[in-house]
Short mmCIF file of C-alpha atoms and ligand atoms in Angstrom, two decimals:
data_model
loop_
_atom_site.label_atom_id
_atom_site.label_comp_id
_atom_site.label_asym_id
_atom_site.label_seq_id
_atom_site.Cartn_x
_atom_site.Cartn_y
_atom_site.Cartn_z
CA MET A 237 -8.77 15.98 8.22
CA SER A 238 -10.86 14.70 5.92
CA PHE A 239 -10.36 13.33 2.34
CA LYS A 240 -11.76 11.90 -1.00
CA VAL A 241 -11.40 8.43 -2.38
CA THR A 242 -12.45 7.47 -5.18
CA LEU A 243 -13.36 3.74 -5.37
CA LEU A 244 -12.96 1.54 -8.94
CA PRO A 245 -14.27 -1.68 -8.08
CA GLY A 246 -13.97 -3.51 -11.93
CA ASP A 247 -14.35 -6.93 -13.01
CA GLY A 248 -14.59 -10.54 -11.17
CA ILE A 249 -13.08 -10.32 -7.12
CA GLY A 250 -12.48 -6.95 -7.50
CA PRO A 251 -16.18 -5.53 -6.28
CA GLU A 252 -15.64 -8.75 -3.60
CA VAL A 253 -12.10 -7.77 -2.27
CA LEU A 254 -12.61 -3.92 -2.48
CA SER A 255 -15.66 -3.92 -0.34
CA CYS A 256 -13.52 -5.52 2.12
CA ALA A 257 -11.08 -2.94 2.00
CA VAL A 258 -13.60 -0.29 2.37
CA ARG A 259 -14.50 -1.39 5.86
CA VAL A 260 -11.17 -1.90 6.74
CA LEU A 261 -10.23 1.86 6.07
CA GLU A 262 -13.28 3.35 7.25
CA ARG A 263 -12.63 1.23 10.58
CA THR A 264 -8.67 2.53 10.40
CA ALA A 265 -9.59 6.34 9.80
CA GLU A 266 -12.25 6.36 12.77
CA LYS A 267 -9.63 4.95 14.98
CA CYS A 268 -7.12 7.95 13.69
CA GLY A 269 -9.35 10.69 13.98
CA ILE A 270 -8.90 11.29 10.14
CA SER A 271 -12.76 11.23 7.82
CA ILE A 272 -12.55 9.23 4.17
CA SER A 273 -15.58 9.63 1.77
CA PHE A 274 -15.85 7.00 -0.90
CA ARG A 275 -17.37 7.71 -4.18
CA GLU A 276 -17.47 4.69 -7.03
CA ALA A 277 -16.37 5.08 -10.83
CA LEU A 278 -16.46 2.73 -13.44
CA ILE A 279 -13.66 1.27 -14.81
CA GLY A 280 -12.75 -2.11 -16.78
CA GLY A 281 -15.01 -4.40 -18.80
CA ILE A 282 -18.06 -3.49 -16.04
CA ALA A 283 -17.30 0.20 -17.69
CA TYR A 284 -17.64 -1.05 -21.51
CA ASP A 285 -20.47 -2.94 -20.72
CA LYS A 286 -22.15 0.04 -19.05
CA THR A 287 -20.65 2.88 -21.27
CA GLY A 288 -19.28 1.60 -24.49
CA THR A 289 -16.11 2.58 -23.00
CA PRO A 290 -13.32 0.28 -20.13
CA LEU A 291 -12.24 4.27 -19.26
CA PRO A 292 -15.17 6.95 -19.34
CA GLN A 293 -13.69 10.63 -19.06
CA GLU A 294 -16.46 10.83 -15.67
CA THR A 295 -14.21 8.23 -14.21
CA ILE A 296 -10.63 10.20 -14.72
CA ASP A 297 -12.55 13.34 -13.76
CA ARG A 298 -13.58 11.82 -10.43
CA CYS A 299 -9.99 10.35 -9.89
CA LYS A 300 -8.53 13.53 -10.60
CA GLU A 301 -10.24 15.44 -7.74
CA SER A 302 -9.40 12.64 -4.85
CA ASP A 303 -7.10 12.22 -2.94
CA ALA A 304 -6.55 8.81 -3.92
CA VAL A 305 -8.23 6.01 -5.90
CA LEU A 306 -8.65 2.44 -4.65
CA LEU A 307 -9.15 -0.34 -7.37
CA GLY A 308 -10.41 -3.93 -7.12
CA ALA A 309 -8.87 -5.38 -10.50
CA VAL A 310 -10.03 -5.76 -14.08
CA GLY A 311 -10.69 -8.02 -17.19
CA GLY A 312 -12.36 -11.66 -18.11
CA LYS A 313 -13.04 -13.88 -20.22
CA LYS A 314 -16.44 -11.82 -21.62
CA TRP A 315 -14.11 -9.17 -23.04
CA ASP A 316 -10.95 -11.07 -23.95
CA SER A 317 -11.76 -11.35 -27.81
CA LEU A 318 -12.76 -7.26 -27.64
CA PRO A 319 -10.78 -5.38 -29.64
CA ALA A 320 -7.38 -3.61 -27.69
CA ALA A 321 -8.89 -0.64 -27.33
CA GLN A 322 -11.85 -1.71 -25.61
CA ARG A 323 -10.46 -4.25 -23.43
CA PRO A 324 -10.67 -3.67 -20.24
CA GLU A 325 -6.78 -3.59 -19.38
CA LYS A 326 -6.36 -0.34 -21.73
CA GLY A 327 -8.82 0.97 -18.67
CA LEU A 328 -6.03 0.32 -16.39
CA LEU A 329 -3.58 1.47 -18.27
CA GLY A 330 -5.63 4.60 -19.20
CA ILE A 331 -5.87 5.82 -15.82
CA ARG A 332 -2.58 4.91 -15.06
CA SER A 333 -1.54 7.38 -17.76
CA ALA A 334 -3.86 9.87 -17.39
CA LEU A 335 -3.31 10.50 -13.81
CA GLU A 336 0.71 10.69 -14.83
CA LEU A 337 1.60 7.69 -12.29
CA PHE A 338 4.78 7.00 -13.33
CA ALA A 339 5.96 4.91 -10.52
CA ASN A 340 4.37 1.86 -9.56
CA LEU A 341 5.83 0.40 -6.00
CA ARG A 342 5.12 -3.28 -5.32
CA PRO A 343 6.38 -4.36 -2.00
CA ALA A 344 7.56 -8.40 -1.64
CA LYS A 345 7.73 -9.03 1.64
CA ILE A 346 7.03 -12.47 3.31
CA GLU A 347 4.87 -12.76 6.71
CA ARG A 348 6.73 -15.22 9.00
CA ALA A 349 3.48 -16.97 9.05
CA LEU A 350 3.63 -17.61 5.43
CA ARG A 351 7.68 -18.71 5.45
CA ALA A 352 5.90 -22.54 4.61
CA ASP A 353 3.61 -21.31 1.70
CA SER A 354 6.82 -20.40 -0.34
CA PRO A 355 8.02 -22.33 -3.40
CA LEU A 356 11.38 -21.90 -2.43
CA ARG A 357 13.64 -24.08 -0.60
CA ALA A 358 13.48 -23.54 3.72
CA ASP A 359 17.00 -22.36 3.57
CA ILE A 360 16.47 -19.60 1.10
CA VAL A 361 13.46 -18.13 2.76
CA GLU A 362 15.59 -18.40 6.17
CA LYS A 363 17.75 -15.47 4.75
CA GLY A 364 14.48 -13.26 4.84
CA ILE A 365 12.62 -11.68 1.60
CA ASP A 366 12.19 -8.04 1.68
CA PHE A 367 12.18 -6.11 -1.06
CA VAL A 368 10.23 -3.36 -2.90
CA ILE A 369 9.84 -2.93 -7.13
CA VAL A 370 10.21 0.46 -8.14
CA ARG A 371 8.53 -0.54 -11.38
CA GLU A 372 8.51 2.63 -14.62
CA LEU A 373 5.02 2.70 -15.01
CA CYS A 374 3.65 4.92 -17.65
CA GLY A 375 6.55 4.57 -20.47
CA GLY A 376 8.21 1.59 -22.79
CA LEU A 377 6.71 -0.88 -24.39
CA TYR A 378 3.43 -0.43 -22.79
CA TYR A 379 2.96 3.15 -24.32
CA GLY A 380 5.43 3.13 -27.28
CA GLU A 381 4.15 3.11 -31.10
CA ARG A 382 2.71 -0.54 -32.01
CA GLY A 383 0.93 -1.64 -35.16
CA ARG A 384 -0.02 -4.56 -37.45
CA ASP A 385 0.69 -4.62 -41.08
CA GLY A 386 -0.71 -8.14 -42.70
CA GLY A 387 1.59 -10.33 -41.66
CA ASP A 388 3.71 -7.78 -39.78
CA ALA A 389 3.64 -6.68 -36.48
CA PHE A 390 5.77 -4.19 -34.16
CA ASP A 391 5.86 -2.29 -30.46
CA THR A 392 8.45 -0.08 -29.77
CA MET A 393 10.14 0.70 -26.51
CA ALA A 394 11.05 4.37 -26.22
CA TYR A 395 12.40 6.11 -22.97
CA SER A 396 13.32 10.02 -22.53
CA GLU A 397 16.34 11.07 -19.62
CA ALA A 398 13.33 12.82 -17.52
CA GLU A 399 11.29 9.62 -17.57
CA VAL A 400 13.56 7.89 -16.03
CA GLU A 401 15.24 10.34 -14.28
CA ARG A 402 11.75 11.15 -12.31
CA VAL A 403 11.14 8.02 -11.33
CA ALA A 404 14.79 7.16 -10.35
CA ARG A 405 14.45 9.43 -7.66
CA VAL A 406 11.84 7.92 -6.26
CA ALA A 407 13.32 4.90 -5.96
CA PHE A 408 16.37 6.82 -4.58
CA GLU A 409 14.09 8.20 -2.06
CA ILE A 410 12.51 5.08 -1.17
CA ALA A 411 16.08 3.39 -0.65
CA LYS A 412 17.21 6.18 0.94
CA GLY A 413 14.88 5.60 3.73
CA ARG A 414 15.19 2.27 4.56
CA GLU A 415 17.68 0.04 6.57
CA ARG A 416 19.79 -1.48 3.96
CA LYS A 417 20.13 1.40 1.57
CA LYS A 418 20.52 -0.60 -1.72
CA LEU A 419 19.38 -0.43 -4.75
CA THR A 420 19.85 -2.47 -7.51
CA SER A 421 18.55 -1.03 -11.40
CA ILE A 422 17.68 -3.80 -13.49
CA ASP A 423 18.24 -3.27 -17.32
CA LYS A 424 19.56 -5.13 -20.74
CA ALA A 425 21.82 -3.24 -21.15
CA ASN A 426 23.90 -5.27 -23.19
CA VAL A 427 21.66 -5.41 -25.96
CA LEU A 428 18.53 -1.74 -25.74
CA ASP A 429 19.70 1.39 -25.84
CA CYS A 430 17.05 2.51 -24.14
CA SER A 431 18.67 0.32 -20.78
CA ARG A 432 22.29 2.10 -21.89
CA LEU A 433 20.30 5.29 -21.63
CA TRP A 434 18.57 3.99 -18.30
CA ARG A 435 21.90 3.50 -17.03
CA GLU A 436 23.27 6.46 -17.53
CA VAL A 437 20.27 8.58 -16.02
CA VAL A 438 20.45 5.88 -12.84
CA ALA A 439 24.04 6.84 -12.37
CA ARG A 440 23.58 10.64 -12.85
CA VAL A 441 20.90 10.65 -10.01
CA ALA A 442 22.88 8.34 -7.84
CA ALA A 443 25.68 11.16 -7.37
CA ASP A 444 23.03 12.99 -5.12
CA TYR A 445 22.63 10.17 -2.77
CA PRO A 446 25.82 8.79 -1.51
CA GLU A 447 24.21 7.41 1.76
CA VAL A 448 22.58 4.60 -1.18
CA GLU A 449 24.46 1.53 -2.41
CA VAL A 450 23.49 1.18 -5.91
CA SER A 451 24.51 -1.98 -8.72
CA ASN A 452 23.29 -2.48 -12.12
CA MET A 453 21.91 -6.29 -13.21
CA LEU A 454 20.55 -7.31 -16.23
CA VAL A 455 17.31 -9.10 -16.29
CA ASP A 456 17.58 -12.59 -17.24
CA ASN A 457 20.14 -13.03 -13.96
CA ALA A 458 17.43 -10.75 -11.90
CA ALA A 459 14.92 -13.15 -13.00
CA MET A 460 17.55 -15.98 -11.43
CA GLN A 461 18.61 -14.29 -8.43
CA ILE A 462 15.29 -13.58 -7.48
CA VAL A 463 14.29 -17.42 -6.86
CA ARG A 464 18.14 -17.96 -6.06
CA ASP A 465 19.07 -15.56 -3.65
CA PRO A 466 15.97 -12.82 -2.94
CA SER A 467 17.47 -11.75 0.70
CA GLN A 468 20.14 -10.04 -1.78
CA PHE A 469 17.65 -7.43 -3.11
CA ASP A 470 16.10 -4.59 -0.86
CA VAL A 471 14.92 -1.85 -3.84
CA VAL A 472 14.59 -3.21 -6.97
CA LEU A 473 14.21 -0.28 -9.95
CA THR A 474 13.33 -1.17 -13.20
CA GLU A 475 11.55 -0.25 -16.46
CA ASN A 476 8.02 -1.11 -17.14
CA MET A 477 7.45 -4.42 -18.90
CA PHE A 478 10.36 -5.92 -16.94
CA GLY A 479 8.17 -4.57 -13.79
CA ASP A 480 5.63 -6.29 -14.77
CA ILE A 481 7.42 -9.58 -15.08
CA LEU A 482 9.69 -9.48 -12.33
CA SER A 483 6.89 -8.53 -9.74
CA ASP A 484 4.63 -11.75 -10.65
CA GLU A 485 7.72 -13.66 -9.63
CA ALA A 486 8.48 -11.59 -6.82
CA ALA A 487 5.04 -11.91 -5.38
CA GLU A 488 4.42 -15.35 -5.94
CA ILE A 489 7.77 -16.27 -3.57
CA THR A 490 6.11 -14.64 -0.44
CA GLY A 491 3.69 -17.19 -0.81
CA SER A 492 0.69 -16.18 -2.35
CA ILE A 493 -0.13 -13.31 -4.90
CA GLY A 494 -3.17 -12.67 -3.43
CA MET A 495 -1.61 -10.83 -0.25
CA LEU A 496 0.53 -8.21 -1.93
CA PRO A 497 -0.63 -4.53 -2.27
CA SER A 498 0.92 -1.77 -4.53
CA ALA A 499 0.70 1.90 -5.23
CA SER A 500 1.33 4.23 -8.31
CA LEU A 501 2.38 7.45 -7.22
CA GLY A 502 3.16 10.42 -9.51
CA ALA A 503 4.69 13.76 -8.69
CA GLY A 504 1.96 14.99 -6.29
CA ARG A 505 0.55 13.08 -3.09
CA MET A 506 -2.14 11.61 -5.17
CA GLY A 507 -1.81 7.92 -6.16
CA LEU A 508 -3.90 4.73 -7.56
CA TYR A 509 -3.72 1.53 -5.02
CA GLU A 510 -4.34 -2.06 -6.06
CA PRO A 511 -3.60 -5.19 -5.30
CA ILE A 512 -1.16 -6.78 -7.47
CA HIS A 513 -3.31 -9.99 -8.31
CA GLY A 514 -5.97 -10.24 -11.30
CA SER A 515 -9.43 -10.60 -11.29
CA ALA A 516 -9.66 -14.12 -11.10
CA PRO A 517 -12.62 -14.75 -12.77
CA ASP A 518 -12.94 -18.46 -11.62
CA ILE A 519 -13.47 -18.10 -8.15
CA ALA A 520 -15.12 -14.50 -8.64
CA GLY A 521 -19.01 -14.57 -7.13
CA LYS A 522 -18.10 -17.12 -5.02
CA GLY A 523 -16.88 -15.17 -1.65
CA ILE A 524 -13.47 -16.72 -1.61
CA ALA A 525 -11.31 -14.23 -2.66
CA ASN A 526 -8.14 -13.35 -0.68
CA PRO A 527 -9.11 -9.71 0.76
CA LEU A 528 -5.28 -8.87 2.19
CA GLY A 529 -4.21 -7.48 -0.89
CA THR A 530 -6.36 -5.23 -1.64
CA ILE A 531 -6.30 -4.69 2.47
CA LEU A 532 -3.44 -3.73 2.60
CA SER A 533 -3.26 -1.55 -0.40
CA GLY A 534 -5.95 0.68 1.67
CA ALA A 535 -2.33 0.69 4.34
CA LEU A 536 -0.18 1.72 1.63
CA LEU A 537 -3.21 4.47 0.74
CA LEU A 538 -3.03 5.82 4.27
CA ARG A 539 0.75 6.05 3.87
CA HIS A 540 1.63 7.58 0.97
CA SER A 541 -1.41 9.81 0.09
CA LEU A 542 -3.42 10.43 3.07
CA GLY A 543 0.09 11.33 5.19
CA CYS A 544 -1.40 8.27 7.78
CA GLU A 545 1.08 6.12 9.44
CA GLU A 546 -0.70 5.21 11.68
CA GLY A 547 -3.16 3.68 10.19
CA ALA A 548 -0.89 2.19 7.91
CA ALA A 549 0.76 0.74 10.77
CA LEU A 550 -2.46 -0.52 12.01
CA ILE A 551 -3.29 -2.15 9.37
CA GLU A 552 -0.50 -4.06 8.49
CA ARG A 553 -0.13 -5.06 12.07
CA ALA A 554 -3.65 -6.61 11.84
CA VAL A 555 -3.10 -8.46 9.18
CA SER A 556 0.34 -10.19 10.41
CA ALA A 557 -1.97 -11.07 13.39
CA VAL A 558 -4.63 -12.88 11.51
CA LEU A 559 -2.13 -14.53 9.86
CA GLU A 560 0.06 -16.09 12.64
CA SER A 561 -4.02 -17.11 14.32
CA GLY A 562 -3.49 -19.73 11.46
CA LEU A 563 -6.61 -18.32 9.45
CA ARG A 564 -6.09 -18.78 5.72
CA THR A 565 -8.38 -18.59 2.55
CA ALA A 566 -8.36 -21.25 -0.19
CA ASP A 567 -5.33 -19.19 -2.07
CA LEU A 568 -3.25 -19.95 1.22
CA GLY A 569 -4.66 -23.65 1.36
CA GLY A 570 -7.38 -22.72 3.94
CA ASP A 571 -11.41 -22.49 3.74
CA ALA A 572 -11.32 -19.23 5.22
CA THR A 573 -13.80 -17.01 2.96
CA THR A 574 -13.32 -13.53 1.80
CA VAL A 575 -15.97 -11.62 4.78
CA GLN A 576 -14.33 -14.02 7.34
CA MET A 577 -10.85 -12.65 6.54
CA GLU A 578 -11.80 -9.01 6.62
CA GLU A 579 -14.08 -10.05 10.40
CA ALA A 580 -10.79 -11.21 11.33
CA VAL A 581 -8.86 -8.04 10.84
CA LEU A 582 -11.77 -5.93 11.64
CA ALA A 583 -11.46 -7.79 15.04
CA GLN A 584 -7.60 -7.36 15.48
CA LEU A 585 -8.22 -3.56 14.79
C1 IPM B 28 -0.03 -5.88 -13.53
C2 IPM B 28 -1.21 -5.77 -14.23
C3 IPM B 28 -1.40 -4.97 -15.85
C4 IPM B 28 0.21 -4.84 -16.37
C5 IPM B 28 -2.04 -5.57 -16.83
C6 IPM B 28 -3.73 -6.10 -16.90
C7 IPM B 28 -2.18 -4.35 -18.39
O1 IPM B 28 -0.41 -7.31 -15.33
O2 IPM B 28 -0.32 -4.51 -13.10
O3 IPM B 28 0.99 -5.94 -13.44
O4 IPM B 28 1.00 -5.71 -17.05
O5 IPM B 28 0.66 -3.76 -16.10
MG1 MG B 29 1.48 -7.98 -14.20
#
């Protein structure tokens, strides 16, 4: 089997961590007897510098022809004063919506070897942290009508039943396949109409999944519960903005935001994979970034877009083994370089 993967290195540490993931994917593909051809395209600040837009049409076309897309990171100080439409982040939002990737999966799982790195109390961590946030990615405040008028500004949140239903189905399917089969839908139904619609649709979809235990939680309470007792969560379903905020919180309690991968999926198999961390301009070019979030994103790519569960599990086991061996990058208080981390993963494979 042969697959096409588009690489979007982007800005900051993006290119450094992405090249590690590519070498890990190449080695894994070889072991699993599949072939992957990689092609790079531009996104973010570097795309703006070279073409005048953070998301050139050529990039969209190339992604659409691919089986999957692997992205590093976008953004940096250099582009911070650009108008919204030209900012690097606009490239990321644009590619998510151009490819209609409406379900963003962000696993928050603590590695056994990293338990001491969690900012949470040991007795809380002991109970385990293993949940996945399913964040709606193509709607809500991020894409609603917005504007400025003199001293006034506005952004709007809007959701249709269809938008809620398609992401809810993804979350229920995931919950159904997990051991605990628990789904917590997070909203602000005591204030927002969008959230009241959200609850209604989730309740309707839930009827098709009697094996899944469903509950609703208000987002402010959820923010508290994630640090109070994260072991209660299995699958978390929420809208775009709440998911953005809660997923950073969830990432942090697992020890390092540098560790976590994400997958953005649509109706088909094609998906976009990226680490949760940003472009970290302060350490870009120093060769000390943690490549594990991107390497693990490569594992998700194998699992969800290329149907290669064997390869995904190989990479995940290799990463756990490297962490058990004690090797750490600077974000985890160690002094291993990006490439040393990559080589250790390759050696485990
Ligand atoms: C994320 C990021 C993006 C988002 C930014 C860079 C636009 O924070 O992927 O979580 O808010 O979606
Ligand atoms: Mg974010």
